[in-house]
């Protein structure tokens, strides 16, 4: 792929400087940018069943705003919300938290992380990362706050009121709006470390780039520039709630005051303190992180031992 900077600087309609900061960092190679124009971004927050929270006497996580709830408060809520409810067996959390996009910012908030902000070094072997991962893992292999694969089967857990919290991306809001009609639900920010209270999140983006061997670079640029225009992103991403638009100027087109969740803005707010990581081989990255996560969540391997084992392998996949 090729550097799109010369095209953008020569085209006054491109507004090339309008970029989300975390994405710009990840999209810069050897001082040149952008190599890709973004159409959407995702961050991670917590969808929660407001009625279940009320029945269990669990405080609404948004009552503390502008402070964010802590991981200890999130864990206590999950514990109180696991047990028996109107629909039978219920759980505090829909499933295990992804180490890549949910646990990584929790570790960052605690002073560690998966990858540093500069995308040059893994922080997995830091004590702060290990400490947070141990707390997260205990929710599942020790406290049993999420259903097993056999218990979950193909049941729409959050939509049917079987689970109280679902930790996922903004696109899920559209799915829930179409399917949840009989209870109240909302969105809470990702918890912060109980020790530091520092707000952190994960950012990933999708976009388009241009081949370095294209025979029609001007035509390709015209398409990319139109497709990623603010006007198009409103219609393509914002209004249908497919994700946070790739241009900050139209970010609020994602919000729907007339539809749940009331606090959809948490996804947008999270971009400001999010980390966007890049790997030279994402498939290899998943082959390392996936089995490691399973071993940790199953309680088969200690976090410290596992993290110290895979840290050099993750480091090898970071851009030099």
mmCIF file of C-alpha atoms in Angstrom:
data_model
loop_
_atom_site.group_PDB
_atom_site.id
_atom_site.type_symbol
_atom_site.label_atom_id
_atom_site.label_comp_id
_atom_site.label_asym_id
_atom_site.label_seq_id
_atom_site.Cartn_x
_atom_site.Cartn_y
_atom_site.Cartn_z
ATOM 1 C CA UNK A 1 0.000 0.000 0.000
ATOM 2 C CA UNK A 2 1.124 3.575 -0.468
ATOM 3 C CA UNK A 3 1.288 6.779 1.520
ATOM 4 C CA UNK A 4 -1.910 8.786 0.933
ATOM 5 C CA UNK A 5 -0.417 11.988 2.319
ATOM 6 C CA UNK A 6 0.619 13.463 -1.066
ATOM 7 C CA UNK A 7 -2.869 12.866 -2.475
ATOM 8 C CA UNK A 8 -4.553 14.417 0.543
ATOM 9 C CA UNK A 9 -2.299 17.469 0.661
ATOM 10 C CA UNK A 10 -2.904 18.122 -3.039
ATOM 11 C CA UNK A 11 -6.694 17.825 -2.644
ATOM 12 C CA UNK A 12 -8.237 20.712 -0.698
ATOM 13 C CA UNK A 13 -11.453 18.729 -0.183
ATOM 14 C CA UNK A 14 -9.729 15.966 1.783
ATOM 15 C CA UNK A 15 -9.447 17.706 5.182
ATOM 16 C CA UNK A 16 -6.604 15.322 5.910
ATOM 17 C CA UNK A 17 -5.834 16.802 9.333
ATOM 18 C CA UNK A 18 -9.192 15.661 10.718
ATOM 19 C CA UNK A 19 -8.142 12.418 12.350
ATOM 20 C CA UNK A 20 -8.692 10.607 15.631
ATOM 21 C CA UNK A 21 -5.375 10.862 17.569
ATOM 22 C CA UNK A 22 -5.002 7.159 18.561
ATOM 23 C CA UNK A 23 -5.620 6.081 14.973
ATOM 24 C CA UNK A 24 -3.159 8.628 13.615
ATOM 25 C CA UNK A 25 -0.434 7.150 15.825
ATOM 26 C CA UNK A 26 -1.165 3.635 14.582
ATOM 27 C CA UNK A 27 -1.505 4.831 10.975
ATOM 28 C CA UNK A 28 1.896 6.538 10.807
ATOM 29 C CA UNK A 29 4.815 4.577 9.345
ATOM 30 C CA UNK A 30 8.322 6.060 9.369
ATOM 31 C CA UNK A 31 6.867 9.522 9.859
ATOM 32 C CA UNK A 32 4.502 9.255 6.895
ATOM 33 C CA UNK A 33 0.711 9.192 7.136
ATOM 34 C CA UNK A 34 -1.966 8.248 6.411
ATOM 35 C CA UNK A 35 -1.602 4.868 4.795
ATOM 36 C CA UNK A 36 -5.307 4.270 5.312
ATOM 37 C CA UNK A 37 -8.450 6.422 5.553
ATOM 38 C CA UNK A 38 -10.806 5.366 8.367
ATOM 39 C CA UNK A 39 -14.525 4.802 7.981
ATOM 40 C CA UNK A 40 -15.254 3.586 11.528
ATOM 41 C CA UNK A 41 -13.856 3.030 15.005
ATOM 42 C CA UNK A 42 -14.822 0.762 17.868
ATOM 43 C CA UNK A 43 -14.204 1.099 21.585
ATOM 44 C CA UNK A 44 -15.363 -1.124 24.463
ATOM 45 C CA UNK A 45 -18.016 -0.391 27.100
ATOM 46 C CA UNK A 46 -20.475 -2.311 29.297
ATOM 47 C CA UNK A 47 -24.114 -2.823 28.314
ATOM 48 C CA UNK A 48 -26.147 -3.513 31.439
ATOM 49 C CA UNK A 49 -29.649 -4.686 32.335
ATOM 50 C CA UNK A 50 -31.030 -1.799 34.409
ATOM 51 C CA UNK A 51 -33.971 -3.784 35.764
ATOM 52 C CA UNK A 52 -31.705 -6.567 37.039
ATOM 53 C CA UNK A 53 -29.478 -3.991 38.726
ATOM 54 C CA UNK A 54 -32.500 -2.438 40.465
ATOM 55 C CA UNK A 55 -33.919 -5.774 41.634
ATOM 56 C CA UNK A 56 -30.571 -6.777 43.131
ATOM 57 C CA UNK A 57 -30.026 -3.387 44.777
ATOM 58 C CA UNK A 58 -26.846 -2.807 42.746
ATOM 59 C CA UNK A 59 -25.966 0.886 42.259
ATOM 60 C CA UNK A 60 -26.334 2.229 38.733
ATOM 61 C CA UNK A 61 -22.764 2.645 37.391
ATOM 62 C CA UNK A 62 -23.673 5.948 35.767
ATOM 63 C CA UNK A 63 -24.651 7.514 39.106
ATOM 64 C CA UNK A 64 -20.962 8.270 39.752
ATOM 65 C CA UNK A 65 -20.369 10.258 36.576
ATOM 66 C CA UNK A 66 -18.144 12.033 35.682
ATOM 67 C CA UNK A 67 -16.178 9.499 37.750
ATOM 68 C CA UNK A 68 -16.153 5.983 36.321
ATOM 69 C CA UNK A 69 -17.021 2.933 38.371
ATOM 70 C CA UNK A 70 -14.074 0.857 39.497
ATOM 71 C CA UNK A 71 -13.189 -2.723 38.691
ATOM 72 C CA UNK A 72 -13.984 -3.706 42.284
ATOM 73 C CA UNK A 73 -17.486 -2.237 41.866
ATOM 74 C CA UNK A 74 -17.890 -4.053 38.547
ATOM 75 C CA UNK A 75 -16.808 -7.322 40.190
ATOM 76 C CA UNK A 76 -19.162 -6.845 43.150
ATOM 77 C CA UNK A 77 -22.056 -6.113 40.785
ATOM 78 C CA UNK A 78 -21.325 -9.292 38.813
ATOM 79 C CA UNK A 79 -21.280 -11.332 42.012
ATOM 80 C CA UNK A 80 -24.595 -9.966 43.266
ATOM 81 C CA UNK A 81 -26.208 -10.477 39.864
ATOM 82 C CA UNK A 82 -25.194 -14.137 39.561
ATOM 83 C CA UNK A 83 -27.695 -16.653 40.886
ATOM 84 C CA UNK A 84 -31.396 -17.254 40.294
ATOM 85 C CA UNK A 85 -33.705 -14.700 38.697
ATOM 86 C CA UNK A 86 -37.098 -14.465 36.942
ATOM 87 C CA UNK A 87 -35.717 -16.325 33.905
ATOM 88 C CA UNK A 88 -34.038 -19.011 36.005
ATOM 89 C CA UNK A 89 -30.255 -19.250 36.322
ATOM 90 C CA UNK A 90 -28.646 -15.895 35.609
ATOM 91 C CA UNK A 91 -25.080 -14.605 35.487
ATOM 92 C CA UNK A 92 -23.379 -11.269 36.041
ATOM 93 C CA UNK A 93 -21.415 -11.300 32.783
ATOM 94 C CA UNK A 94 -22.282 -12.722 29.371
ATOM 95 C CA UNK A 95 -18.860 -14.243 28.734
ATOM 96 C CA UNK A 96 -15.134 -14.070 29.328
ATOM 97 C CA UNK A 97 -13.548 -10.683 28.696
ATOM 98 C CA UNK A 98 -11.318 -10.502 25.641
ATOM 99 C CA UNK A 99 -7.706 -9.999 26.658
ATOM 100 C CA UNK A 100 -7.101 -7.971 23.490
ATOM 101 C CA UNK A 101 -9.858 -5.372 23.688
ATOM 102 C CA UNK A 102 -11.346 -5.453 27.204
ATOM 103 C CA UNK A 103 -8.640 -6.620 29.619
ATOM 104 C CA UNK A 104 -5.841 -4.673 27.900
ATOM 105 C CA UNK A 105 -7.307 -1.260 28.877
ATOM 106 C CA UNK A 106 -8.009 -2.532 32.401
ATOM 107 C CA UNK A 107 -4.342 -3.456 32.662
ATOM 108 C CA UNK A 108 -3.400 -0.019 31.307
ATOM 109 C CA UNK A 109 -5.590 1.654 33.899
ATOM 110 C CA UNK A 110 -3.719 -0.329 36.548
ATOM 111 C CA UNK A 111 -0.337 0.896 35.265
ATOM 112 C CA UNK A 112 0.465 -1.974 32.892
ATOM 113 C CA UNK A 113 -1.054 -3.001 29.593
ATOM 114 C CA UNK A 114 -0.788 -5.245 26.572
ATOM 115 C CA UNK A 115 1.173 -2.798 24.364
ATOM 116 C CA UNK A 116 2.464 0.676 25.243
ATOM 117 C CA UNK A 117 0.947 3.801 23.680
ATOM 118 C CA UNK A 118 3.828 4.149 21.231
ATOM 119 C CA UNK A 119 3.217 0.615 19.947
ATOM 120 C CA UNK A 120 6.866 -0.327 20.524
ATOM 121 C CA UNK A 121 6.863 -2.573 23.615
ATOM 122 C CA UNK A 122 4.649 -5.162 25.243
ATOM 123 C CA UNK A 123 3.856 -4.556 28.908
ATOM 124 C CA UNK A 124 2.461 -8.011 29.660
ATOM 125 C CA UNK A 125 5.282 -8.971 32.023
ATOM 126 C CA UNK A 126 4.825 -5.897 34.237
ATOM 127 C CA UNK A 127 3.493 -6.611 37.758
ATOM 128 C CA UNK A 128 0.581 -4.207 37.192
ATOM 129 C CA UNK A 129 -0.549 -6.190 34.132
ATOM 130 C CA UNK A 130 -0.275 -9.506 35.950
ATOM 131 C CA UNK A 131 -2.166 -8.184 38.970
ATOM 132 C CA UNK A 132 -5.145 -6.992 36.924
ATOM 133 C CA UNK A 133 -5.298 -10.118 34.769
ATOM 134 C CA UNK A 134 -5.358 -12.266 37.914
ATOM 135 C CA UNK A 135 -8.367 -10.324 39.216
ATOM 136 C CA UNK A 136 -10.187 -10.611 35.889
ATOM 137 C CA UNK A 137 -9.483 -14.335 35.525
ATOM 138 C CA UNK A 138 -10.840 -15.076 39.001
ATOM 139 C CA UNK A 139 -14.254 -13.777 37.921
ATOM 140 C CA UNK A 140 -14.561 -16.776 35.643
ATOM 141 C CA UNK A 141 -12.568 -19.772 36.892
ATOM 142 C CA UNK A 142 -13.144 -19.041 40.596
ATOM 143 C CA UNK A 143 -16.359 -17.026 41.006
ATOM 144 C CA UNK A 144 -18.162 -18.549 37.982
ATOM 145 C CA UNK A 145 -19.812 -15.237 37.060
ATOM 146 C CA UNK A 146 -20.409 -16.163 33.402
ATOM 147 C CA UNK A 147 -22.066 -19.233 31.844
ATOM 148 C CA UNK A 148 -19.958 -22.048 30.467
ATOM 149 C CA UNK A 149 -20.187 -22.785 26.751
ATOM 150 C CA UNK A 150 -22.534 -25.682 27.561
ATOM 151 C CA UNK A 151 -24.776 -23.462 29.690
ATOM 152 C CA UNK A 152 -24.793 -20.649 27.141
ATOM 153 C CA UNK A 153 -25.409 -22.847 24.075
ATOM 154 C CA UNK A 154 -27.074 -20.611 21.455
ATOM 155 C CA UNK A 155 -29.274 -18.681 23.914
ATOM 156 C CA UNK A 156 -29.315 -14.892 23.347
ATOM 157 C CA UNK A 157 -28.172 -14.344 26.925
ATOM 158 C CA UNK A 158 -28.304 -10.583 27.402
ATOM 159 C CA UNK A 159 -31.361 -10.120 25.200
ATOM 160 C CA UNK A 160 -33.337 -12.744 27.149
ATOM 161 C CA UNK A 161 -32.439 -11.351 30.573
ATOM 162 C CA UNK A 162 -30.172 -14.248 31.525
ATOM 163 C CA UNK A 163 -27.061 -12.094 31.954
ATOM 164 C CA UNK A 164 -26.715 -8.652 33.505
ATOM 165 C CA UNK A 165 -23.725 -7.248 31.618
ATOM 166 C CA UNK A 166 -22.264 -7.549 28.135
ATOM 167 C CA UNK A 167 -18.826 -6.036 27.483
ATOM 168 C CA UNK A 168 -18.592 -5.197 23.799
ATOM 169 C CA UNK A 169 -18.562 -2.580 21.023
ATOM 170 C CA UNK A 170 -20.960 0.177 19.801
ATOM 171 C CA UNK A 171 -22.240 -1.864 16.871
ATOM 172 C CA UNK A 172 -24.010 -4.175 19.334
ATOM 173 C CA UNK A 173 -26.451 -1.401 20.234
ATOM 174 C CA UNK A 174 -28.288 -1.833 16.934
ATOM 175 C CA UNK A 175 -28.710 -5.567 17.586
ATOM 176 C CA UNK A 176 -30.057 -4.957 21.091
ATOM 177 C CA UNK A 177 -32.458 -2.213 19.947
ATOM 178 C CA UNK A 178 -34.062 -4.607 17.497
ATOM 179 C CA UNK A 179 -34.422 -7.449 20.006
ATOM 180 C CA UNK A 180 -34.950 -6.039 23.505
ATOM 181 C CA UNK A 181 -38.493 -4.827 24.104
ATOM 182 C CA UNK A 182 -39.406 -5.948 27.633
ATOM 183 C CA UNK A 183 -36.751 -4.466 29.925
ATOM 184 C CA UNK A 184 -34.697 -1.308 30.351
ATOM 185 C CA UNK A 185 -31.013 -1.354 29.443
ATOM 186 C CA UNK A 186 -28.233 1.177 29.190
ATOM 187 C CA UNK A 187 -24.507 1.593 28.704
ATOM 188 C CA UNK A 188 -21.768 2.104 31.306
ATOM 189 C CA UNK A 189 -18.112 2.978 30.756
ATOM 190 C CA UNK A 190 -15.427 0.345 30.999
ATOM 191 C CA UNK A 191 -14.373 0.189 34.673
ATOM 192 C CA UNK A 192 -11.159 1.794 35.875
ATOM 193 C CA UNK A 193 -8.507 0.348 38.153
ATOM 194 C CA UNK A 194 -9.627 0.643 41.770
ATOM 195 C CA UNK A 195 -6.078 1.660 42.633
ATOM 196 C CA UNK A 196 -5.429 4.440 40.079
ATOM 197 C CA UNK A 197 -8.907 5.465 38.761
ATOM 198 C CA UNK A 198 -7.221 6.214 35.402
ATOM 199 C CA UNK A 199 -9.546 6.014 32.383
ATOM 200 C CA UNK A 200 -8.275 3.818 29.565
ATOM 201 C CA UNK A 201 -9.828 2.045 26.581
ATOM 202 C CA UNK A 202 -9.110 0.145 23.375
ATOM 203 C CA UNK A 203 -9.576 1.562 19.887
ATOM 204 C CA UNK A 204 -9.654 -0.346 16.637
ATOM 205 C CA UNK A 205 -10.562 1.071 13.249
ATOM 206 C CA UNK A 206 -11.537 -0.047 9.790
ATOM 207 C CA UNK A 207 -10.656 1.740 6.596
ATOM 208 C CA UNK A 208 -9.396 1.575 3.051
ATOM 209 C CA UNK A 209 -5.937 1.955 1.558
ATOM 210 C CA UNK A 210 -4.473 2.164 -1.946
ATOM 211 C CA UNK A 211 -2.299 -0.441 -3.612
ATOM 212 C CA UNK A 212 1.227 0.657 -4.431
ATOM 213 C CA UNK A 213 0.886 -0.865 -7.920
ATOM 214 C CA UNK A 214 -2.470 0.606 -8.935
ATOM 215 C CA UNK A 215 -2.557 1.857 -12.515
ATOM 216 C CA UNK A 216 -5.249 4.449 -11.711
ATOM 217 C CA UNK A 217 -4.094 6.238 -8.527
ATOM 218 C CA UNK A 218 -6.108 9.425 -9.139
ATOM 219 C CA UNK A 219 -9.348 7.486 -9.614
ATOM 220 C CA UNK A 220 -8.588 5.392 -6.541
ATOM 221 C CA UNK A 221 -7.956 8.542 -4.494
ATOM 222 C CA UNK A 222 -11.190 10.167 -5.697
ATOM 223 C CA UNK A 223 -13.136 7.141 -4.512
ATOM 224 C CA UNK A 224 -11.365 6.958 -1.142
ATOM 225 C CA UNK A 225 -11.822 10.675 -0.525
ATOM 226 C CA UNK A 226 -15.537 10.546 -1.358
ATOM 227 C CA UNK A 227 -16.167 7.351 0.583
ATOM 228 C CA UNK A 228 -14.500 8.761 3.714
ATOM 229 C CA UNK A 229 -16.084 12.214 3.495
ATOM 230 C CA UNK A 230 -17.917 13.480 6.573
ATOM 231 C CA UNK A 231 -21.232 13.536 4.708
ATOM 232 C CA UNK A 232 -20.915 9.929 3.597
ATOM 233 C CA UNK A 233 -19.771 8.663 6.996
ATOM 234 C CA UNK A 234 -22.881 10.116 8.639
ATOM 235 C CA UNK A 235 -25.063 8.012 6.344
ATOM 236 C CA UNK A 236 -22.813 4.965 6.244
ATOM 237 C CA UNK A 237 -21.763 4.639 9.885
ATOM 238 C CA UNK A 238 -23.416 7.149 12.216
ATOM 239 C CA UNK A 239 -27.130 6.990 11.470
ATOM 240 C CA UNK A 240 -27.350 3.185 11.205
ATOM 241 C CA UNK A 241 -25.193 2.820 14.379
ATOM 242 C CA UNK A 242 -22.623 0.671 12.632
ATOM 243 C CA UNK A 243 -19.782 2.259 14.577
ATOM 244 C CA UNK A 244 -18.128 5.536 15.515
ATOM 245 C CA UNK A 245 -17.611 7.518 12.278
ATOM 246 C CA UNK A 246 -13.996 7.807 11.165
ATOM 247 C CA UNK A 247 -14.092 11.631 11.279
ATOM 248 C CA UNK A 248 -14.410 13.360 14.681
ATOM 249 C CA UNK A 249 -16.538 16.183 13.240
ATOM 250 C CA UNK A 250 -19.492 13.814 12.688
ATOM 251 C CA UNK A 251 -19.032 11.598 15.747
ATOM 252 C CA UNK A 252 -22.358 12.612 17.310
ATOM 253 C CA UNK A 253 -24.318 11.172 14.383
ATOM 254 C CA UNK A 254 -23.930 7.868 16.285
ATOM 255 C CA UNK A 255 -26.103 9.139 19.131
ATOM 256 C CA UNK A 256 -29.845 8.410 19.252
ATOM 257 C CA UNK A 257 -31.608 10.493 21.948
ATOM 258 C CA UNK A 258 -34.909 8.769 21.157
ATOM 259 C CA UNK A 259 -33.559 5.213 21.548
ATOM 260 C CA UNK A 260 -31.537 3.289 24.129
ATOM 261 C CA UNK A 261 -28.890 3.270 25.369
ATOM 262 C CA UNK A 262 -29.074 6.667 27.033
ATOM 263 C CA UNK A 263 -25.304 6.843 27.546
ATOM 264 C CA UNK A 264 -24.151 5.866 24.057
ATOM 265 C CA UNK A 265 -21.668 8.748 24.264
ATOM 266 C CA UNK A 266 -19.404 6.577 26.451
ATOM 267 C CA UNK A 267 -18.155 4.869 23.295
ATOM 268 C CA UNK A 268 -17.223 8.209 21.721
ATOM 269 C CA UNK A 269 -15.672 9.570 24.926
ATOM 270 C CA UNK A 270 -13.486 6.475 25.188
ATOM 271 C CA UNK A 271 -11.596 7.267 21.970
ATOM 272 C CA UNK A 272 -9.791 10.113 23.741
ATOM 273 C CA UNK A 273 -8.061 7.704 26.116
ATOM 274 C CA UNK A 274 -7.872 4.653 23.876
ATOM 275 C CA UNK A 275 -4.899 2.674 22.556
ATOM 276 C CA UNK A 276 -4.809 1.467 18.953
ATOM 277 C CA UNK A 277 -2.274 -1.343 18.577
ATOM 278 C CA UNK A 278 -0.678 -2.633 15.372
ATOM 279 C CA UNK A 279 1.005 -5.988 14.724
ATOM 280 C CA UNK A 280 3.069 -7.213 11.801
ATOM 281 C CA UNK A 281 1.063 -10.448 11.736
ATOM 282 C CA UNK A 282 -2.357 -10.393 13.395
ATOM 283 C CA UNK A 283 -2.996 -14.097 12.732
ATOM 284 C CA UNK A 284 0.170 -15.048 14.591
ATOM 285 C CA UNK A 285 -0.772 -12.654 17.379
ATOM 286 C CA UNK A 286 -4.107 -14.440 17.834
ATOM 287 C CA UNK A 287 -2.398 -17.847 17.793
ATOM 288 C CA UNK A 288 -0.333 -16.696 20.763
ATOM 289 C CA UNK A 289 -2.954 -14.792 22.734
ATOM 290 C CA UNK A 290 -5.904 -17.139 22.177
ATOM 291 C CA UNK A 291 -4.479 -20.309 23.805
ATOM 292 C CA UNK A 292 -2.841 -18.229 26.544
ATOM 293 C CA UNK A 293 -6.188 -16.627 27.416
ATOM 294 C CA UNK A 294 -7.934 -20.004 27.544
ATOM 295 C CA UNK A 295 -5.293 -21.460 29.850
ATOM 296 C CA UNK A 296 -5.589 -18.474 32.196
ATOM 297 C CA UNK A 297 -9.390 -18.375 32.226
ATOM 298 C CA UNK A 298 -9.597 -22.133 32.791
ATOM 299 C CA UNK A 299 -7.272 -21.750 35.780
ATOM 300 C CA UNK A 300 -4.752 -24.130 34.230
ATOM 301 C CA UNK A 301 -1.766 -21.762 34.157
ATOM 302 C CA UNK A 302 -0.762 -18.946 36.559
ATOM 303 C CA UNK A 303 -1.028 -15.512 34.969
ATOM 304 C CA UNK A 304 2.544 -14.491 35.806
ATOM 305 C CA UNK A 305 3.968 -17.670 34.292
ATOM 306 C CA UNK A 306 1.827 -17.385 31.153
ATOM 307 C CA UNK A 307 2.474 -13.688 30.574
ATOM 308 C CA UNK A 308 6.229 -14.003 30.990
ATOM 309 C CA UNK A 309 6.200 -16.867 28.515
ATOM 310 C CA UNK A 310 4.289 -15.067 25.763
ATOM 311 C CA UNK A 311 5.682 -11.535 26.238
ATOM 312 C CA UNK A 312 8.754 -12.128 23.994
ATOM 313 C CA UNK A 313 6.516 -13.658 21.312
ATOM 314 C CA UNK A 314 4.216 -10.606 21.314
ATOM 315 C CA UNK A 315 7.224 -8.296 21.282
ATOM 316 C CA UNK A 316 8.501 -10.004 18.141
ATOM 317 C CA UNK A 317 5.280 -9.089 16.307
ATOM 318 C CA UNK A 318 5.488 -5.363 16.993
ATOM 319 C CA UNK A 319 6.697 -3.055 14.187
ATOM 320 C CA UNK A 320 10.416 -2.402 14.384
#
